[in-house]
XYZ file of C-alpha atoms in Angstrom:
666
model
C -83.318 103.383 -95.682
C -80.372 104.520 -97.088
C -80.957 107.284 -100.235
C -78.744 108.088 -102.710
C -78.071 111.846 -103.393
C -81.520 113.305 -101.399
C -84.534 112.521 -99.553
C -87.502 114.689 -100.218
C -88.835 116.832 -97.195
C -92.384 117.763 -96.776
C -94.117 120.825 -95.288
C -98.077 120.673 -94.554
C -100.628 123.131 -94.995
C -103.502 123.939 -96.758
C -101.186 126.381 -99.470
C -98.084 123.865 -98.761
C -94.641 125.266 -98.968
C -91.218 123.878 -100.181
C -89.161 122.999 -97.520
C -85.686 120.425 -97.634
C -84.549 118.238 -94.484
C -81.046 119.476 -93.093
C -78.066 117.330 -93.578
C -76.075 115.839 -90.986
C -72.454 114.772 -92.031
C -71.309 113.152 -88.560
C -71.802 109.757 -88.963
C -72.128 109.510 -85.005
C -74.902 110.249 -82.923
C -74.056 113.885 -80.489
C -75.841 115.913 -78.042
C -75.787 119.686 -77.249
C -77.477 121.883 -74.851
C -79.043 125.050 -75.011
C -77.107 128.311 -74.010
C -76.278 128.215 -70.433
C -76.391 124.174 -70.336
C -73.698 121.711 -70.884
C -73.951 118.361 -72.159
C -72.319 114.783 -72.392
C -73.113 111.899 -74.685
C -71.992 108.675 -73.345
C -70.831 106.120 -75.827
C -73.154 103.317 -77.498
C -76.029 102.762 -75.904
C -77.391 101.088 -72.398
C -79.965 99.585 -70.911
C -83.676 100.593 -71.135
C -84.523 100.256 -67.170
C -86.356 103.311 -66.113
C -86.333 101.672 -62.736
C -89.530 102.613 -59.909
C -90.390 106.408 -59.210
C -88.249 108.077 -56.098
C -88.566 110.967 -54.240
C -86.900 114.270 -54.913
C -83.865 114.953 -52.298
C -84.346 118.712 -53.768
C -84.351 120.354 -56.707
C -83.806 118.073 -59.530
C -83.771 118.248 -62.744
C -86.953 116.739 -64.948
C -87.568 116.333 -68.306
C -91.088 118.253 -69.681
C -91.698 117.609 -73.551
C -90.551 116.029 -76.195
C -90.058 117.620 -80.127
C -89.372 115.889 -83.074
C -87.716 116.966 -86.266
C -86.808 115.123 -89.316
C -83.353 115.161 -91.087
C -80.956 114.000 -93.154
C -77.594 111.470 -91.941
C -75.346 112.018 -95.337
C -71.483 110.683 -93.880
C -71.135 110.772 -97.363
C -72.661 112.865 -100.225
C -74.539 110.137 -101.999
C -75.546 108.197 -99.238
C -78.180 109.451 -97.060
C -80.655 107.882 -94.184
C -83.409 109.519 -92.893
C -82.879 110.391 -88.980
C -85.262 111.764 -86.334
C -83.891 114.670 -84.225
C -85.035 114.435 -80.787
C -85.300 117.245 -78.570
C -85.791 117.738 -74.433
C -86.859 120.383 -72.978
C -85.869 120.657 -69.158
C -87.010 122.033 -66.049
C -86.238 121.950 -61.894
C -88.481 119.879 -59.786
C -88.496 120.056 -55.861
C -87.398 122.568 -53.476
C -85.174 123.465 -50.925
C -85.581 121.695 -47.883
C -85.776 124.046 -44.952
C -83.132 124.172 -42.335
C -85.045 122.247 -39.683
C -85.877 119.593 -42.423
C -82.391 118.773 -43.838
C -80.761 118.915 -40.311
C -77.988 120.871 -41.480
C -76.516 124.102 -40.807
C -76.559 127.261 -42.506
C -73.675 127.331 -44.537
C -73.885 123.577 -45.206
C -77.090 124.216 -46.884
C -76.144 127.439 -48.795
C -72.925 125.631 -50.136
C -75.822 123.029 -51.278
C -78.314 125.704 -53.225
C -74.789 127.376 -54.619
C -73.695 123.805 -56.399
C -74.728 122.858 -60.056
C -77.414 120.430 -60.658
C -76.700 117.606 -62.341
C -78.952 114.798 -64.140
C -78.788 111.751 -66.249
C -81.090 112.098 -69.225
C -82.207 108.523 -70.750
C -83.883 108.789 -74.470
C -85.389 105.287 -75.357
C -86.323 105.199 -79.524
C -88.518 102.529 -80.852
C -89.378 101.799 -84.182
C -89.689 97.872 -85.377
C -87.202 96.656 -85.454
C -84.887 99.191 -84.117
C -84.913 99.750 -80.173
C -82.458 102.010 -78.747
C -81.495 103.927 -75.078
C -79.648 106.938 -75.495
C -78.020 108.756 -72.282
C -77.005 112.125 -71.429
C -75.762 114.082 -68.894
C -76.621 117.402 -68.338
C -75.414 119.879 -65.710
C -77.149 123.153 -64.745
C -75.137 126.385 -63.290
C -76.198 127.291 -59.935
C -77.446 130.879 -60.996
C -80.360 128.972 -63.608
C -81.617 126.505 -60.349
C -84.937 127.999 -59.526
C -87.605 125.553 -58.409
C -90.289 125.111 -60.919
C -88.319 126.924 -63.851
C -87.403 125.851 -67.337
C -83.507 126.440 -67.933
C -83.428 125.009 -71.566
C -83.335 122.015 -73.682
C -81.021 119.188 -74.759
C -81.028 117.938 -78.697
C -79.968 114.447 -79.668
C -79.109 113.931 -83.228
C -80.477 111.343 -83.988
C -82.244 108.149 -84.426
C -82.502 106.655 -87.917
C -85.962 105.283 -89.172
C -87.467 104.710 -92.568
C -90.359 106.124 -94.239
C -93.558 105.216 -93.240
C -92.181 103.197 -89.649
C -94.167 104.191 -86.234
C -92.228 105.320 -83.309
C -92.100 106.046 -79.701
C -89.705 107.953 -78.054
C -89.792 107.579 -74.041
C -87.561 110.021 -72.172
C -86.793 110.161 -68.263
C -84.030 110.555 -65.750
C -81.875 108.154 -63.414
C -82.840 108.260 -60.974
C -86.855 108.566 -62.154
C -88.990 111.262 -60.204
C -91.971 111.514 -62.222
C -93.208 109.625 -65.164
C -91.555 108.936 -67.867
C -92.188 111.202 -70.963
C -93.578 109.622 -74.031
C -93.872 110.617 -77.892
C -95.573 108.200 -80.874
C -95.350 109.377 -84.351
C -95.960 108.471 -87.498
C -93.576 109.146 -89.980
C -94.719 110.283 -93.647
C -94.757 107.894 -96.620
C -93.113 110.247 -99.549
C -91.189 109.705 -102.130
C -87.854 110.000 -102.442
C -85.434 109.948 -105.469
C -82.391 108.786 -106.294
C -79.882 110.720 -109.621
C -77.450 108.239 -111.008
C -75.641 109.035 -114.050
C -76.371 106.357 -117.676
C -73.469 107.115 -119.749
C -74.296 110.761 -121.378
C -77.409 111.151 -119.706
C -79.011 111.809 -115.730
C -81.169 109.052 -114.701
C -84.327 110.173 -112.163
C -85.633 107.722 -110.281
C -88.893 108.063 -108.433
C -89.694 105.687 -105.960
C -93.530 105.384 -105.186
C -95.384 102.445 -104.651
C -98.018 101.701 -107.883
C -100.803 102.554 -106.651
C -99.814 106.446 -105.535
C -100.562 109.501 -107.962
C -97.756 112.125 -107.471
C -97.247 114.977 -109.954
C -93.905 115.804 -110.920
C -92.572 119.488 -111.707
C -88.791 120.159 -113.137
C -88.089 123.838 -113.439
C -85.281 126.267 -113.150
C -85.073 129.364 -110.143
C -82.785 131.436 -111.372
C -83.588 134.151 -108.470
C -85.160 133.248 -104.703
C -88.463 134.226 -105.842
C -88.935 133.090 -109.487
C -89.699 130.039 -110.996
C -89.427 128.372 -114.727
C -91.576 125.590 -115.576
C -89.513 123.040 -117.729
C -91.521 120.049 -117.447
C -94.744 118.985 -115.370
C -96.636 115.568 -115.530
C -98.763 113.344 -113.044
C -97.134 110.006 -111.876
C -98.392 106.874 -110.899
C -96.065 104.031 -109.028
C -92.221 103.877 -110.563
C -90.954 106.000 -112.538
C -87.901 106.738 -114.385
C -86.538 109.969 -115.973
C -83.681 110.828 -118.308
C -81.763 114.430 -118.434
C -79.273 115.012 -121.115
C -76.088 115.783 -118.826
C -75.790 118.683 -120.925
C -78.922 120.010 -119.534
C -78.223 120.204 -115.974
C -77.550 123.272 -114.629
C -76.407 124.913 -111.022
C -80.143 126.002 -111.032
C -82.283 123.238 -112.211
C -84.717 121.899 -109.249
C -87.501 119.243 -108.857
C -90.873 119.287 -106.736
C -93.027 116.307 -106.205
C -96.360 116.004 -104.499
C -99.178 114.095 -104.117
C -102.366 114.517 -106.007
C -104.666 113.875 -102.604
C -106.434 117.100 -101.247
C -104.143 119.066 -99.004
C -100.949 117.115 -100.055
C -97.410 117.556 -99.377
C -94.656 119.112 -101.418
C -91.044 118.659 -101.481
C -88.644 120.167 -103.388
C -84.471 119.671 -103.784
C -82.287 121.673 -106.282
C -79.046 118.836 -106.477
C -77.123 120.586 -109.101
C -75.906 123.904 -107.294
C -72.585 122.363 -106.560
C -71.892 120.100 -109.499
C -68.983 120.730 -111.575
C -70.387 119.654 -114.737
C -73.658 121.868 -113.930
C -71.301 125.135 -113.974
C -69.415 124.262 -117.072
C -72.826 123.921 -118.699
C -73.778 126.938 -117.724
C -71.137 128.813 -119.056
C -71.478 126.885 -122.612
C -74.803 127.722 -122.394
C -74.625 131.862 -121.874
C -74.196 134.125 -124.537
C -72.700 137.380 -124.182
C -73.753 139.721 -127.176
C -72.652 143.290 -127.762
C -75.484 145.429 -128.978
C -73.580 148.306 -129.938
C -70.009 150.332 -128.133
C -71.117 150.571 -124.229
C -73.805 148.368 -124.258
C -74.272 144.629 -123.957
C -76.328 141.642 -123.157
C -76.275 137.935 -121.136
C -78.494 135.785 -121.638
C -78.332 132.798 -119.538
C -80.565 130.502 -117.398
C -78.997 131.016 -114.061
C -77.585 134.257 -112.499
C -74.174 134.932 -110.315
C -72.334 137.343 -109.424
C -69.344 138.662 -111.949
C -67.653 141.672 -113.690
C -67.632 142.740 -116.333
C -64.503 144.476 -117.976
C -63.163 145.847 -121.758
C -60.699 143.660 -123.083
C -58.691 143.810 -126.650
C -58.096 140.852 -128.716
C -54.891 140.316 -130.965
C -55.261 138.903 -134.597
C -53.460 135.777 -133.679
C -54.470 135.346 -129.819
C -58.120 133.734 -128.725
C -58.443 135.289 -126.112
C -58.752 139.255 -124.646
C -55.821 140.867 -123.139
C -56.657 143.376 -120.516
C -56.413 147.164 -121.620
C -53.296 149.566 -120.898
C -54.028 151.318 -118.608
C -56.875 149.602 -117.434
C -60.711 150.311 -117.849
C -62.688 150.692 -114.559
C -64.692 147.145 -114.448
C -68.525 147.060 -114.006
C -70.055 145.195 -111.383
C -72.720 143.120 -113.166
C -75.075 139.992 -112.640
C -73.250 137.492 -114.983
C -72.569 133.842 -114.966
C -69.036 133.318 -113.212
C -67.682 129.926 -112.220
C -66.388 128.991 -108.992
C -65.087 125.973 -110.269
C -63.051 127.159 -113.363
C -61.589 130.321 -114.547
C -63.283 130.288 -117.764
C -64.351 133.560 -119.820
C -66.994 135.113 -122.253
C -66.038 137.651 -125.004
C -67.750 138.926 -127.344
C -65.864 141.781 -130.099
C -67.318 144.660 -131.962
C -66.362 143.217 -135.136
C -68.946 140.508 -135.136
C -71.666 143.162 -135.622
C -70.585 146.456 -135.919
C -67.303 146.437 -137.585
C -67.631 143.673 -140.120
C -65.398 141.118 -140.911
C -62.318 140.904 -138.333
C -59.410 143.195 -139.479
C -55.708 143.751 -139.157
C -56.272 147.186 -137.553
C -54.114 148.785 -134.579
C -56.147 149.581 -131.555
C -55.167 153.182 -129.747
C -55.864 154.130 -126.373
C -56.346 157.879 -126.192
C -55.711 159.122 -122.065
C -56.401 162.483 -120.666
C -53.191 163.734 -119.146
C -54.384 167.157 -118.662
C -57.604 169.381 -118.767
C -57.412 169.764 -122.387
C -54.029 167.174 -123.052
C -54.238 163.875 -124.186
C -51.682 161.000 -125.042
C -51.953 158.135 -127.478
C -50.373 154.421 -127.526
C -50.963 151.338 -129.281
C -51.808 148.662 -128.111
C -49.296 145.565 -128.526
C -48.626 142.130 -127.422
C -45.624 143.482 -125.098
C -47.792 146.484 -123.432
C -49.046 149.759 -124.741
C -46.608 151.695 -127.040
C -46.410 155.602 -126.678
C -47.101 157.323 -130.139
C -44.528 158.332 -131.652
C -41.794 156.165 -129.874
C -38.345 155.289 -130.954
C -38.851 151.449 -129.574
C -38.202 148.548 -132.159
C -42.078 147.579 -132.075
C -44.797 147.528 -135.525
C -46.578 150.324 -134.081
C -43.150 152.059 -132.774
C -42.204 151.993 -136.812
C -45.835 153.180 -138.040
C -45.702 156.012 -135.464
C -46.121 159.003 -137.203
C -48.279 157.562 -140.020
C -50.409 156.292 -137.003
C -50.826 160.074 -135.643
C -51.811 161.263 -138.733
C -54.404 159.003 -139.391
C -55.508 159.643 -135.808
C -55.366 163.305 -136.242
C -57.119 163.388 -139.761
C -60.108 161.028 -138.333
C -59.471 158.073 -140.154
C -59.763 156.048 -137.378
C -63.222 154.380 -136.027
C -64.046 155.383 -132.137
C -64.983 152.285 -130.411
C -65.396 153.153 -126.901
C -65.544 156.786 -124.622
C -65.182 157.576 -120.920
C -65.761 161.239 -120.413
C -62.927 160.711 -117.314
C -60.392 158.361 -119.195
C -60.311 158.783 -123.044
C -60.957 156.770 -126.001
C -60.491 153.460 -127.947
C -59.770 154.238 -131.361
C -59.250 151.041 -134.535
C -56.968 152.425 -137.353
C -56.685 150.778 -140.749
C -53.735 148.688 -141.174
C -54.143 147.688 -145.001
C -52.421 150.491 -146.364
C -48.928 149.945 -144.493
C -48.955 146.191 -145.290
C -46.344 145.500 -148.058
C -46.902 142.504 -149.930
C -43.398 141.397 -151.309
C -44.643 139.068 -154.054
C -40.584 138.799 -155.615
C -39.647 137.205 -152.187
C -42.755 134.791 -152.687
C -42.382 134.103 -156.051
C -38.364 133.422 -155.539
C -39.466 130.818 -152.673
C -41.484 129.283 -154.802
C -39.074 128.898 -157.578
C -36.699 127.287 -155.549
C -38.991 124.991 -153.539
C -40.048 123.751 -157.308
C -36.000 123.317 -158.181
C -35.514 121.175 -155.031
C -38.391 118.867 -155.800
C -37.398 118.680 -159.547
C -33.549 117.994 -158.098
C -34.812 115.494 -155.978
C -37.256 113.916 -158.605
C -34.502 113.418 -160.893
C -32.071 112.024 -157.816
C -34.682 109.217 -157.624
C -35.350 108.353 -160.810
C -31.363 107.622 -160.953
C -31.236 105.869 -158.024
C -34.150 103.728 -159.191
C -32.409 103.611 -162.488
C -28.847 102.262 -161.013
C -30.552 99.718 -158.874
C -32.941 98.414 -161.945
C -32.994 94.588 -161.503
C -31.918 94.474 -157.676
C -34.665 93.119 -155.379
C -36.404 95.066 -152.852
C -35.836 94.625 -148.962
C -37.601 96.421 -146.072
C -35.098 95.896 -142.999
C -37.224 96.128 -139.515
C -35.324 96.528 -135.994
C -35.767 97.515 -132.721
C -34.498 100.733 -131.585
C -32.152 99.099 -128.785
C -29.677 102.278 -128.517
C -26.900 103.862 -130.710
C -24.543 100.903 -130.258
C -27.116 98.927 -131.937
C -28.155 101.125 -134.363
C -24.554 101.714 -135.890
C -25.162 97.843 -136.043
C -28.036 97.580 -137.684
C -26.885 100.255 -140.765
C -23.898 98.198 -141.319
C -26.394 95.373 -141.909
C -28.446 97.524 -144.089
C -24.950 99.396 -145.559
C -23.801 95.406 -146.426
C -27.041 94.684 -148.025
C -27.209 97.529 -150.299
C -23.594 96.103 -151.845
C -24.542 92.795 -152.704
C -27.093 94.071 -154.611
C -30.264 94.923 -153.044
C -32.448 97.601 -152.850
C -32.630 98.447 -149.252
C -34.812 100.531 -146.897
C -34.753 101.090 -143.618
C -35.963 103.951 -140.495
C -32.592 104.998 -139.987
C -31.881 106.399 -143.298
C -35.594 108.046 -143.502
C -35.712 109.824 -139.987
C -36.964 113.230 -141.961
C -39.665 111.210 -143.942
C -40.331 109.289 -140.698
C -40.851 112.403 -138.489
C -43.198 113.704 -141.200
C -45.654 110.804 -141.774
C -45.169 109.345 -138.337
C -43.934 105.642 -137.477
C -46.818 103.651 -138.665
C -48.117 105.469 -141.961
C -44.261 105.137 -143.105
C -43.763 100.964 -141.856
C -47.268 100.578 -143.686
C -46.278 102.173 -146.824
C -42.924 100.723 -147.166
C -43.987 97.253 -146.355
C -46.973 97.565 -149.183
C -44.446 98.883 -151.762
C -41.651 95.992 -151.077
C -44.305 93.215 -151.396
C -45.950 95.272 -154.464
C -42.827 94.951 -156.139
C -41.828 91.158 -154.866
C -39.356 92.162 -152.686
C -38.748 90.749 -149.369
C -39.128 92.267 -145.159
C -36.156 91.083 -143.494
C -36.894 91.134 -139.358
C -34.245 91.671 -137.012
C -35.100 90.265 -133.677
C -33.317 91.216 -130.559
C -34.176 90.632 -127.033
C -36.436 93.401 -126.782
C -38.221 92.858 -129.894
C -38.974 89.442 -128.544
C -40.127 90.674 -125.550
C -42.733 92.933 -127.263
C -43.907 90.252 -129.635
C -44.526 87.957 -126.736
C -46.380 90.742 -124.762
C -48.492 91.377 -127.796
C -49.388 87.874 -128.625
C -50.664 87.140 -125.231
C -52.489 90.989 -124.043
C -52.854 91.965 -127.693
C -51.409 95.465 -126.243
C -48.017 96.674 -125.536
C -47.199 100.017 -123.208
C -45.985 103.187 -124.276
C -41.880 103.921 -124.501
C -39.612 105.876 -126.642
C -39.608 103.268 -129.508
C -42.211 103.604 -131.000
C -40.937 101.762 -134.599
C -40.875 98.436 -133.095
C -44.374 98.551 -132.105
C -45.703 100.131 -135.431
C -43.662 97.237 -137.584
C -44.933 94.431 -135.599
C -48.799 95.929 -136.013
C -48.179 96.151 -139.548
C -46.814 92.926 -140.401
C -47.796 90.421 -137.514
C -51.207 90.291 -139.687
C -49.457 88.288 -142.458
C -48.293 85.894 -140.081
C -51.278 85.436 -138.015
C -53.380 85.252 -141.610
C -50.843 82.882 -142.950
C -49.244 85.254 -145.444
C -45.867 85.337 -144.817
C -44.462 82.687 -146.740
C -42.035 83.854 -149.199
C -42.399 87.186 -148.358
C -40.430 87.581 -144.850
C -37.292 86.506 -143.389
C -35.934 86.512 -139.972
C -32.414 87.347 -139.122
C -30.989 87.526 -135.290
C -26.965 88.449 -134.502
C -24.719 85.877 -133.234
C -24.497 85.555 -129.339
C -27.704 88.147 -128.957
C -30.389 85.644 -129.156
C -31.315 82.108 -129.019
C -33.707 81.049 -132.409
C -36.023 79.597 -129.811
C -36.468 82.803 -127.836
C -38.265 83.919 -131.211
C -42.155 83.437 -131.303
C -43.439 80.719 -132.485
C -45.613 82.373 -135.135
C -42.980 84.077 -136.571
C -41.179 80.677 -137.265
C -42.666 79.861 -140.415
C -40.467 82.470 -142.505
C -36.886 81.473 -142.517
C -34.229 82.042 -139.639
C -30.499 83.235 -139.766
C -28.073 83.897 -137.385
C -25.781 86.939 -138.240
C -22.401 86.762 -139.757
C -22.552 82.753 -139.180
C -25.204 81.715 -141.888
C -24.501 84.941 -144.184
C -24.297 82.866 -147.142
C -27.517 80.620 -146.459
C -29.217 84.303 -145.823
C -27.963 86.067 -148.719
C -29.188 83.162 -150.848
C -32.518 83.365 -149.228
C -32.611 86.667 -150.115
C -32.263 86.465 -153.856
C -34.882 83.623 -153.968
C -32.436 80.463 -154.363
C -30.005 82.172 -156.842
C -26.574 80.688 -157.253
C -24.165 83.109 -155.596
C -21.513 82.873 -158.398
C -22.456 85.791 -160.476
C -24.057 88.157 -157.745
C -22.520 86.946 -154.620
C -18.670 86.581 -155.216
C -17.245 84.488 -152.211
C -14.936 87.256 -151.723
C -17.614 89.751 -150.999
C -19.462 88.159 -149.089
C -16.507 87.239 -146.971
C -16.083 91.528 -146.831
C -19.490 91.723 -145.678
C -19.007 89.060 -142.938
C -15.796 90.725 -141.818
C -17.929 93.842 -141.834
C -20.942 92.827 -139.714
C -18.459 90.620 -137.274
C -16.594 93.958 -136.212
C -19.403 95.781 -135.937
C -21.253 93.182 -133.842
C -17.798 92.978 -131.473
C -18.251 96.967 -131.750
C -21.367 96.870 -130.333
C -21.324 94.121 -127.426
C -17.971 95.541 -126.097
C -18.997 98.939 -125.774
C -20.808 100.487 -122.948
C -24.187 101.241 -125.321
C -24.756 97.607 -125.857
C -28.179 96.849 -126.973
C -30.861 96.756 -124.190
C -34.249 95.449 -123.538
C -37.124 97.738 -125.502
C -39.539 99.716 -123.971
C -42.884 99.193 -125.445
C -45.457 100.676 -127.236
C -48.947 100.410 -127.876
C -50.258 101.431 -131.351
C -53.476 100.618 -133.206
C -53.344 97.666 -136.164
C -52.022 98.351 -139.265
C -53.948 97.685 -142.606
C -53.438 94.467 -144.196
C -52.242 94.332 -147.496
C -54.424 91.563 -149.649
């Protein structure tokens, strides 16, 4: 029976011990012999035909004893099957014929006695409904051939069987010189566990019959001879036990045994090599600095590792090695072989108060009574004094005076190497309030000027209708064409918003937020949204309508405004708010997706007068849109269109991006 993850093994006795079944990774049968013998396993099974007994012509190899052992065949880590290993002990049977009996010369007889001994050994296995026969060829060297003496054993891996099955094994040679050996064995009826994942939980399924009672123990084994119980319970029948995946650690183990007298106990620790368990071990472990030079690590499991001193700059998260390095100390700590994770703790946490912008000095012994001092910086350890252009070098004389006048705090000392000191830097930090105030005044003036300019623009454009121009980014040439259209519309008069004129604001807030903000403002001011369709824009719209998603690409603007305006069309709120346009010769009107056809659709510049009339809400062109102005706009668009389509930067297909839906405006 295949067993996911592991099968529980057993040990017998009044005081049961715990053993684990050996795992075989090879998916095929194998055979091996003891030292001095050679074995060869025939491919596939053979017919189980013992044949009749024959007289031995001389010394022959015969089986003398059978042994079995339960193992697991696991071609995959999560797929194992119970298997019976067979060990056959061999001996030499018969004797050498005398010269007068054999009718051979002394030289021929001596030559036969110096030859190796070979035999074909058959192993027959039956466990309903399985019946198999395997054939091994065994060869014994001449120096081991001694009549009546044991020569070693042959091991066969293995015959698969099921828990609780009765197995029968026979062994004999071909030809057969003695009665075949036989062995009958009842395999134990034991529970087995299946370990599976269920979201953030790990599910342990105990598979036993309903009438059987078992004890279940979940515990930690931090060291081989120690055991820390976590959970114990008596169980009946099939059980499901749920563990949180964050509770798994490499030394988490399980024991199951029957509640009957002289029960058989089994154990397995399935998470020893699990990467997630090793990551959890790091998350659980806690490193504490009790005092300078004294530290404590709290963790449920122990692994070999090293502890060393390091230093941490104010703007950095991880410690850096000391320069010069301090010798590492061997210690029993939790070191993961799966990730390069570090545990660190700083003295500031307890002994020095809040984290400070101190300078760390390393005092090194250079002679019997001489020392040198250097300051630790991200670039290395700067000698004091120094001519380098670093912060510590600029304050070298002052730091040395503080160090010599005992104004620094000693953090750690070593009799052979030296000491580590922390020197306060507060009195050397000059706060330049004048520059700060000047920067604030400049910022306020710039903001005031921006607001004034924006107010003037609004005042100049009072009475003009607002419009938001949405397009796809199909290349530099196409962007110039879009810019020409936006500039022409601004002269009609219209207050036009387009992303090409707001790149800084677009970059600061993001495409989705910018388009949503502009659309909401335009519609609240009774403006109009202009959808400029291109082949790439049509392709994006079709994919969105069919798959409700678009693929990521460099042009996130198209996907952003598409997610903003599409709900208005799908929910019937587009009439009077939206106008669609496309350029002559770049798109056929039937290519525009049907949901967008509820809005008026115009081809530019051929239908420019009707388009401008739709933008003004049906007003006459006589006062606000003179014919000569309309003709100038049309001529500008034709010139830009001819330049775009004739250049190498003609618009291509837009790449697609996927963004979440934009909130709708009711």
